[in-house]
Amino acid sequence: GENVEQHPSTLSVQEGDSAVIKCTYSDSASNYFPWYKQELGKGPQLIIDIRSNVGEKKDQRIAVTLNKTAKHFSLHITETQPEDSAVYFCAASIGGAQKLVFGQGTRLTINP
Amino acid sequence: DTGVSQNPRHKITKRGQNVTFRCDPISEHNRLYWYRQTLGQGPEFLTYFQNEAQLEKSRLLSDRFSAERPKGSFSTLEIQRTEQGDSAMYLCASSLAGVARTPFGPGTRLTVT
């Protein structure tokens, strides 16, 4: 079955700097790759997603890149702010069921 | 669009008791998913429905777990004879078949003492 590896597990950056989180997936049939942000005690919130027919997508300070050949995708956050501090999860979806397989999460801390 | 809602938000129960959680998906979404998240881990798929049909169940869903979506709208997840290992956040998500975007609800935090 599908397996998603995510790293780093923790990331600490200075406010205003950029943060990059990377994921790899195992099943080449995966076709949808969302990123979720989860704050303490809350459910995951979808922040950006990308389909397998697109290499890059950007939404304000957040961007996602996908390399299908290498089977990896990355989240880029620029001009980080304290409210970006949270746990971020990548996921991959395959097939008609659209069920998601998640990475292990990255705890991002923005230092003021 | 009021989003996915879940009730209760927190549940504390004693080992051996039964518990039931409810999920109300986004109204036009015909797919509904249940996931479980333990501390420090990503969510893990449990089961999903398309309309009222339960189409897939994970091996994580033991015989003590049952889920229903009787009218293709809200869903319930019941855990019988709870064990301490059932302590987790139970998440519900919904989507429209053919549209991959899947928003999640706020979750139900279960603590089994």
mmCIF file of C-alpha atoms in Angstrom:
data_model
loop_
_atom_site.group_PDB
_atom_site.id
_atom_site.type_symbol
_atom_site.label_atom_id
_atom_site.label_comp_id
_atom_site.label_asym_id
_atom_site.label_seq_id
_atom_site.Cartn_x
_atom_site.Cartn_y
_atom_site.Cartn_z
ATOM 1 C CA GLY A 1 0.000 0.000 0.000
ATOM 2 C CA GLU A 2 0.876 3.667 -0.096
ATOM 3 C CA ASN A 3 3.442 4.990 2.366
ATOM 4 C CA VAL A 4 4.284 8.659 2.957
ATOM 5 C CA GLU A 5 7.466 9.769 4.686
ATOM 6 C CA GLN A 6 7.762 13.337 5.999
ATOM 7 C CA HIS A 7 10.725 15.284 7.331
ATOM 8 C CA PRO A 8 11.893 17.006 9.329
ATOM 9 C CA SER A 9 9.810 16.042 12.357
ATOM 10 C CA THR A 10 10.544 19.411 13.979
ATOM 11 C CA LEU A 11 11.582 22.699 12.409
ATOM 12 C CA SER A 12 12.375 25.981 14.085
ATOM 13 C CA VAL A 13 12.888 29.171 12.061
ATOM 14 C CA GLN A 14 13.190 32.856 12.766
ATOM 15 C CA GLU A 15 10.203 35.025 11.982
ATOM 16 C CA GLY A 16 10.473 36.301 8.434
ATOM 17 C CA ASP A 17 12.611 33.393 7.227
ATOM 18 C CA SER A 18 11.390 30.586 4.966
ATOM 19 C CA ALA A 19 10.422 27.059 5.997
ATOM 20 C CA VAL A 20 10.514 23.951 3.812
ATOM 21 C CA ILE A 21 8.943 20.586 4.629
ATOM 22 C CA LYS A 22 9.500 17.556 2.399
ATOM 23 C CA CYS A 23 7.545 14.368 1.761
ATOM 24 C CA THR A 24 8.093 11.270 -0.315
ATOM 25 C CA TYR A 25 5.463 8.767 -1.375
ATOM 26 C CA SER A 26 5.740 5.188 -2.515
ATOM 27 C CA ASP A 27 2.840 4.570 -4.910
ATOM 28 C CA SER A 28 3.346 6.088 -8.352
ATOM 29 C CA ALA A 29 -0.427 5.930 -8.908
ATOM 30 C CA SER A 30 -1.004 8.637 -6.256
ATOM 31 C CA ASN A 31 -2.572 11.615 -7.944
ATOM 32 C CA TYR A 32 -3.465 14.194 -5.299
ATOM 33 C CA PHE A 33 -1.268 15.742 -2.620
ATOM 34 C CA PRO A 34 -2.774 18.005 0.052
ATOM 35 C CA TRP A 35 -1.098 19.766 2.954
ATOM 36 C CA TYR A 36 -2.856 20.275 6.260
ATOM 37 C CA LYS A 37 -2.098 22.553 9.191
ATOM 38 C CA GLN A 38 -3.162 21.354 12.624
ATOM 39 C CA GLU A 39 -3.237 23.518 15.725
ATOM 40 C CA LEU A 40 -3.441 22.070 19.215
ATOM 41 C CA GLY A 41 -6.797 20.460 19.941
ATOM 42 C CA LYS A 42 -8.188 21.131 16.457
ATOM 43 C CA GLY A 43 -8.799 19.134 13.335
ATOM 44 C CA PRO A 44 -6.465 19.362 10.323
ATOM 45 C CA GLN A 45 -7.084 22.395 8.117
ATOM 46 C CA LEU A 46 -6.400 22.133 4.388
ATOM 47 C CA ILE A 47 -3.980 24.890 3.390
ATOM 48 C CA ILE A 48 -2.915 23.968 -0.138
ATOM 49 C CA ASP A 49 -3.103 21.004 -2.483
ATOM 50 C CA ILE A 50 -1.694 19.915 -5.826
ATOM 51 C CA ARG A 51 -2.678 17.368 -8.447
ATOM 52 C CA SER A 52 -0.260 15.076 -10.199
ATOM 53 C CA ASN A 53 -0.592 16.911 -13.516
ATOM 54 C CA VAL A 54 0.796 20.129 -12.001
ATOM 55 C CA GLY A 55 4.395 20.764 -10.925
ATOM 56 C CA GLU A 56 3.940 23.795 -8.702
ATOM 57 C CA LYS A 57 1.176 25.788 -7.070
ATOM 58 C CA LYS A 58 1.339 28.984 -5.062
ATOM 59 C CA ASP A 59 -1.097 30.741 -2.758
ATOM 60 C CA GLN A 60 0.283 33.948 -1.240
ATOM 61 C CA ARG A 61 3.102 32.911 1.129
ATOM 62 C CA ILE A 62 2.568 29.184 0.643
ATOM 63 C CA ALA A 63 3.725 27.076 -2.292
ATOM 64 C CA VAL A 64 3.856 23.382 -3.042
ATOM 65 C CA THR A 65 6.121 21.653 -5.569
ATOM 66 C CA LEU A 66 5.752 18.135 -6.937
ATOM 67 C CA ASN A 67 8.372 15.932 -8.579
ATOM 68 C CA LYS A 68 6.534 12.891 -9.924
ATOM 69 C CA THR A 69 9.672 11.203 -11.196
ATOM 70 C CA ALA A 70 11.315 11.296 -7.793
ATOM 71 C CA LYS A 71 7.982 10.812 -6.008
ATOM 72 C CA HIS A 72 8.431 13.712 -3.659
ATOM 73 C CA PHE A 73 6.635 16.943 -2.903
ATOM 74 C CA SER A 74 7.442 19.905 -0.702
ATOM 75 C CA LEU A 75 5.731 22.729 1.170
ATOM 76 C CA HIS A 76 7.377 26.137 1.134
ATOM 77 C CA ILE A 77 6.320 28.923 3.493
ATOM 78 C CA THR A 78 7.925 32.311 2.948
ATOM 79 C CA GLU A 79 8.013 35.342 5.259
ATOM 80 C CA THR A 80 7.005 33.181 8.197
ATOM 81 C CA GLN A 81 4.877 34.673 10.960
ATOM 82 C CA PRO A 82 4.218 33.522 14.544
ATOM 83 C CA GLU A 83 0.741 32.298 13.549
ATOM 84 C CA ASP A 84 2.384 29.814 11.168
ATOM 85 C CA SER A 85 3.483 27.811 14.230
ATOM 86 C CA ALA A 86 1.602 24.504 14.120
ATOM 87 C CA VAL A 87 1.965 20.873 13.065
ATOM 88 C CA TYR A 88 1.919 20.376 9.298
ATOM 89 C CA PHE A 89 0.950 17.110 7.591
ATOM 90 C CA CYS A 90 1.426 16.062 4.017
ATOM 91 C CA ALA A 91 -0.789 13.392 2.500
ATOM 92 C CA ALA A 92 -1.216 11.420 -0.706
ATOM 93 C CA SER A 93 -4.415 10.168 -2.227
ATOM 94 C CA ILE A 94 -4.868 7.341 -4.646
ATOM 95 C CA GLY A 95 -7.640 5.999 -6.729
ATOM 96 C CA GLY A 96 -11.373 6.278 -6.658
ATOM 97 C CA ALA A 97 -11.735 6.107 -2.890
ATOM 98 C CA GLN A 98 -9.744 9.337 -2.460
ATOM 99 C CA LYS A 99 -8.644 8.134 0.961
ATOM 100 C CA LEU A 100 -5.590 9.925 2.299
ATOM 101 C CA VAL A 101 -2.347 8.463 3.601
ATOM 102 C CA PHE A 102 -0.604 10.959 5.891
ATOM 103 C CA GLY A 103 2.977 11.650 6.753
ATOM 104 C CA GLN A 104 4.114 11.699 10.355
ATOM 105 C CA GLY A 105 3.881 15.475 10.701
ATOM 106 C CA THR A 106 6.290 18.385 11.177
ATOM 107 C CA ARG A 107 6.079 20.614 14.218
ATOM 108 C CA LEU A 108 6.968 24.098 12.946
ATOM 109 C CA THR A 109 7.939 26.768 15.460
ATOM 110 C CA ILE A 110 8.392 30.382 14.411
ATOM 111 C CA ASN A 111 10.674 32.275 16.773
ATOM 112 C CA PRO A 112 9.940 36.009 17.101
ATOM 113 C CA ASP B 1 -20.920 26.208 3.915
ATOM 114 C CA THR B 2 -20.802 25.455 7.632
ATOM 115 C CA GLY B 3 -18.025 22.886 7.354
ATOM 116 C CA VAL B 4 -17.807 19.407 8.837
ATOM 117 C CA SER B 5 -19.055 19.216 12.418
ATOM 118 C CA GLN B 6 -18.502 16.537 15.050
ATOM 119 C CA ASN B 7 -20.056 15.823 18.419
ATOM 120 C CA PRO B 8 -19.103 15.521 21.147
ATOM 121 C CA ARG B 9 -15.777 17.329 21.039
ATOM 122 C CA HIS B 10 -14.498 15.450 24.072
ATOM 123 C CA LYS B 11 -15.501 12.161 25.649
ATOM 124 C CA ILE B 12 -14.108 10.536 28.762
ATOM 125 C CA THR B 13 -15.255 7.001 29.424
ATOM 126 C CA LYS B 14 -14.298 4.051 31.550
ATOM 127 C CA ARG B 15 -12.821 0.940 30.036
ATOM 128 C CA GLY B 16 -15.514 -1.467 28.916
ATOM 129 C CA GLN B 17 -18.152 1.181 28.207
ATOM 130 C CA ASN B 18 -19.618 1.862 24.777
ATOM 131 C CA VAL B 19 -19.309 5.252 23.110
ATOM 132 C CA THR B 20 -20.868 6.794 20.008
ATOM 133 C CA PHE B 21 -19.665 9.779 18.010
ATOM 134 C CA ARG B 22 -21.525 11.761 15.391
ATOM 135 C CA CYS B 23 -20.318 13.488 12.241
ATOM 136 C CA ASP B 24 -22.276 15.913 10.069
ATOM 137 C CA PRO B 25 -20.548 16.404 6.707
ATOM 138 C CA ILE B 26 -20.767 19.378 4.377
ATOM 139 C CA SER B 27 -24.293 19.132 3.032
ATOM 140 C CA GLU B 28 -23.578 18.500 -0.648
ATOM 141 C CA HIS B 29 -20.763 16.008 0.000
ATOM 142 C CA ASN B 30 -21.674 12.408 -0.767
ATOM 143 C CA ARG B 31 -18.499 10.885 0.681
ATOM 144 C CA LEU B 32 -17.737 10.687 4.364
ATOM 145 C CA TYR B 33 -14.535 9.399 5.952
ATOM 146 C CA TRP B 34 -13.476 8.442 9.465
ATOM 147 C CA TYR B 35 -9.859 8.699 10.560
ATOM 148 C CA ARG B 36 -8.133 8.100 13.879
ATOM 149 C CA GLN B 37 -5.196 10.146 15.137
ATOM 150 C CA THR B 38 -3.054 9.170 18.107
ATOM 151 C CA LEU B 39 -0.726 11.587 19.849
ATOM 152 C CA GLY B 40 2.194 12.665 17.699
ATOM 153 C CA GLN B 41 1.027 10.791 14.608
ATOM 154 C CA GLY B 42 -0.762 11.627 11.405
ATOM 155 C CA PRO B 43 -4.391 10.627 10.900
ATOM 156 C CA GLU B 44 -5.006 7.010 9.840
ATOM 157 C CA PHE B 45 -7.890 5.959 7.616
ATOM 158 C CA LEU B 46 -10.599 3.862 9.260
ATOM 159 C CA THR B 47 -13.530 3.682 6.853
ATOM 160 C CA TYR B 48 -15.534 5.609 4.280
ATOM 161 C CA PHE B 49 -19.030 5.888 2.898
ATOM 162 C CA GLN B 50 -20.394 6.952 -0.419
ATOM 163 C CA ASN B 51 -23.948 7.997 0.282
ATOM 164 C CA GLU B 52 -25.227 5.348 2.684
ATOM 165 C CA ALA B 53 -22.936 2.535 1.476
ATOM 166 C CA GLN B 54 -19.834 1.695 3.501
ATOM 167 C CA LEU B 55 -17.332 0.963 0.728
ATOM 168 C CA GLU B 56 -14.082 0.298 2.551
ATOM 169 C CA LYS B 57 -12.892 -0.555 6.058
ATOM 170 C CA SER B 58 -9.326 -0.491 7.309
ATOM 171 C CA ARG B 59 -7.762 -3.380 9.206
ATOM 172 C CA LEU B 60 -7.555 -0.882 12.075
ATOM 173 C CA LEU B 61 -11.323 -1.149 12.439
ATOM 174 C CA SER B 62 -11.717 -4.084 14.798
ATOM 175 C CA ASP B 63 -14.988 -5.918 15.418
ATOM 176 C CA ARG B 64 -15.672 -3.558 18.332
ATOM 177 C CA PHE B 65 -16.004 -0.636 15.904
ATOM 178 C CA SER B 66 -19.059 -0.017 13.768
ATOM 179 C CA ALA B 67 -19.952 2.927 11.582
ATOM 180 C CA GLU B 68 -23.213 3.822 9.927
ATOM 181 C CA ARG B 69 -24.562 6.457 7.595
ATOM 182 C CA PRO B 70 -28.210 5.450 7.404
ATOM 183 C CA LYS B 71 -29.626 8.198 5.204
ATOM 184 C CA GLY B 72 -26.476 9.249 3.422
ATOM 185 C CA SER B 73 -26.164 12.394 5.516
ATOM 186 C CA PHE B 74 -24.717 12.260 9.054
ATOM 187 C CA SER B 75 -22.675 9.302 10.266
ATOM 188 C CA THR B 76 -22.091 7.642 13.623
ATOM 189 C CA LEU B 77 -19.060 5.729 14.830
ATOM 190 C CA GLU B 78 -19.612 3.394 17.758
ATOM 191 C CA ILE B 79 -16.930 1.710 19.821
ATOM 192 C CA GLN B 80 -18.069 -1.160 22.017
ATOM 193 C CA ARG B 81 -16.233 -2.376 25.142
ATOM 194 C CA THR B 82 -13.695 0.452 24.952
ATOM 195 C CA GLU B 83 -10.051 -0.241 25.742
ATOM 196 C CA GLN B 84 -7.320 2.179 26.803
ATOM 197 C CA GLY B 85 -5.739 1.757 23.386
ATOM 198 C CA ASP B 86 -8.835 3.341 21.845
ATOM 199 C CA SER B 87 -7.852 6.701 23.347
ATOM 200 C CA ALA B 88 -7.296 8.976 20.352
ATOM 201 C CA MET B 89 -8.749 11.805 18.303
ATOM 202 C CA TYR B 90 -11.454 10.559 15.953
ATOM 203 C CA LEU B 91 -11.689 12.723 12.858
ATOM 204 C CA CYS B 92 -14.388 12.920 10.249
ATOM 205 C CA ALA B 93 -13.936 14.327 6.753
ATOM 206 C CA SER B 94 -16.159 14.662 3.721
ATOM 207 C CA SER B 95 -15.818 15.202 -0.007
ATOM 208 C CA LEU B 96 -17.659 15.075 -3.278
ATOM 209 C CA ALA B 97 -16.935 11.964 -5.340
ATOM 210 C CA GLY B 98 -14.537 12.945 -8.112
ATOM 211 C CA VAL B 99 -13.379 16.062 -6.255
ATOM 212 C CA ALA B 100 -10.335 15.235 -4.169
ATOM 213 C CA ARG B 101 -10.434 18.187 -1.761
ATOM 214 C CA THR B 102 -11.306 16.786 1.679
ATOM 215 C CA PRO B 103 -12.002 19.110 4.603
ATOM 216 C CA PHE B 104 -11.892 17.699 8.126
ATOM 217 C CA GLY B 105 -14.043 18.306 11.150
ATOM 218 C CA PRO B 106 -12.705 19.426 14.546
ATOM 219 C CA GLY B 107 -12.525 15.854 15.851
ATOM 220 C CA THR B 108 -13.735 14.031 18.939
ATOM 221 C CA ARG B 109 -11.076 13.466 21.581
ATOM 222 C CA LEU B 110 -11.717 10.123 23.337
ATOM 223 C CA THR B 111 -10.038 9.310 26.621
ATOM 224 C CA VAL B 112 -10.537 5.821 28.049
ATOM 225 C CA THR B 113 -9.645 5.535 31.739
#
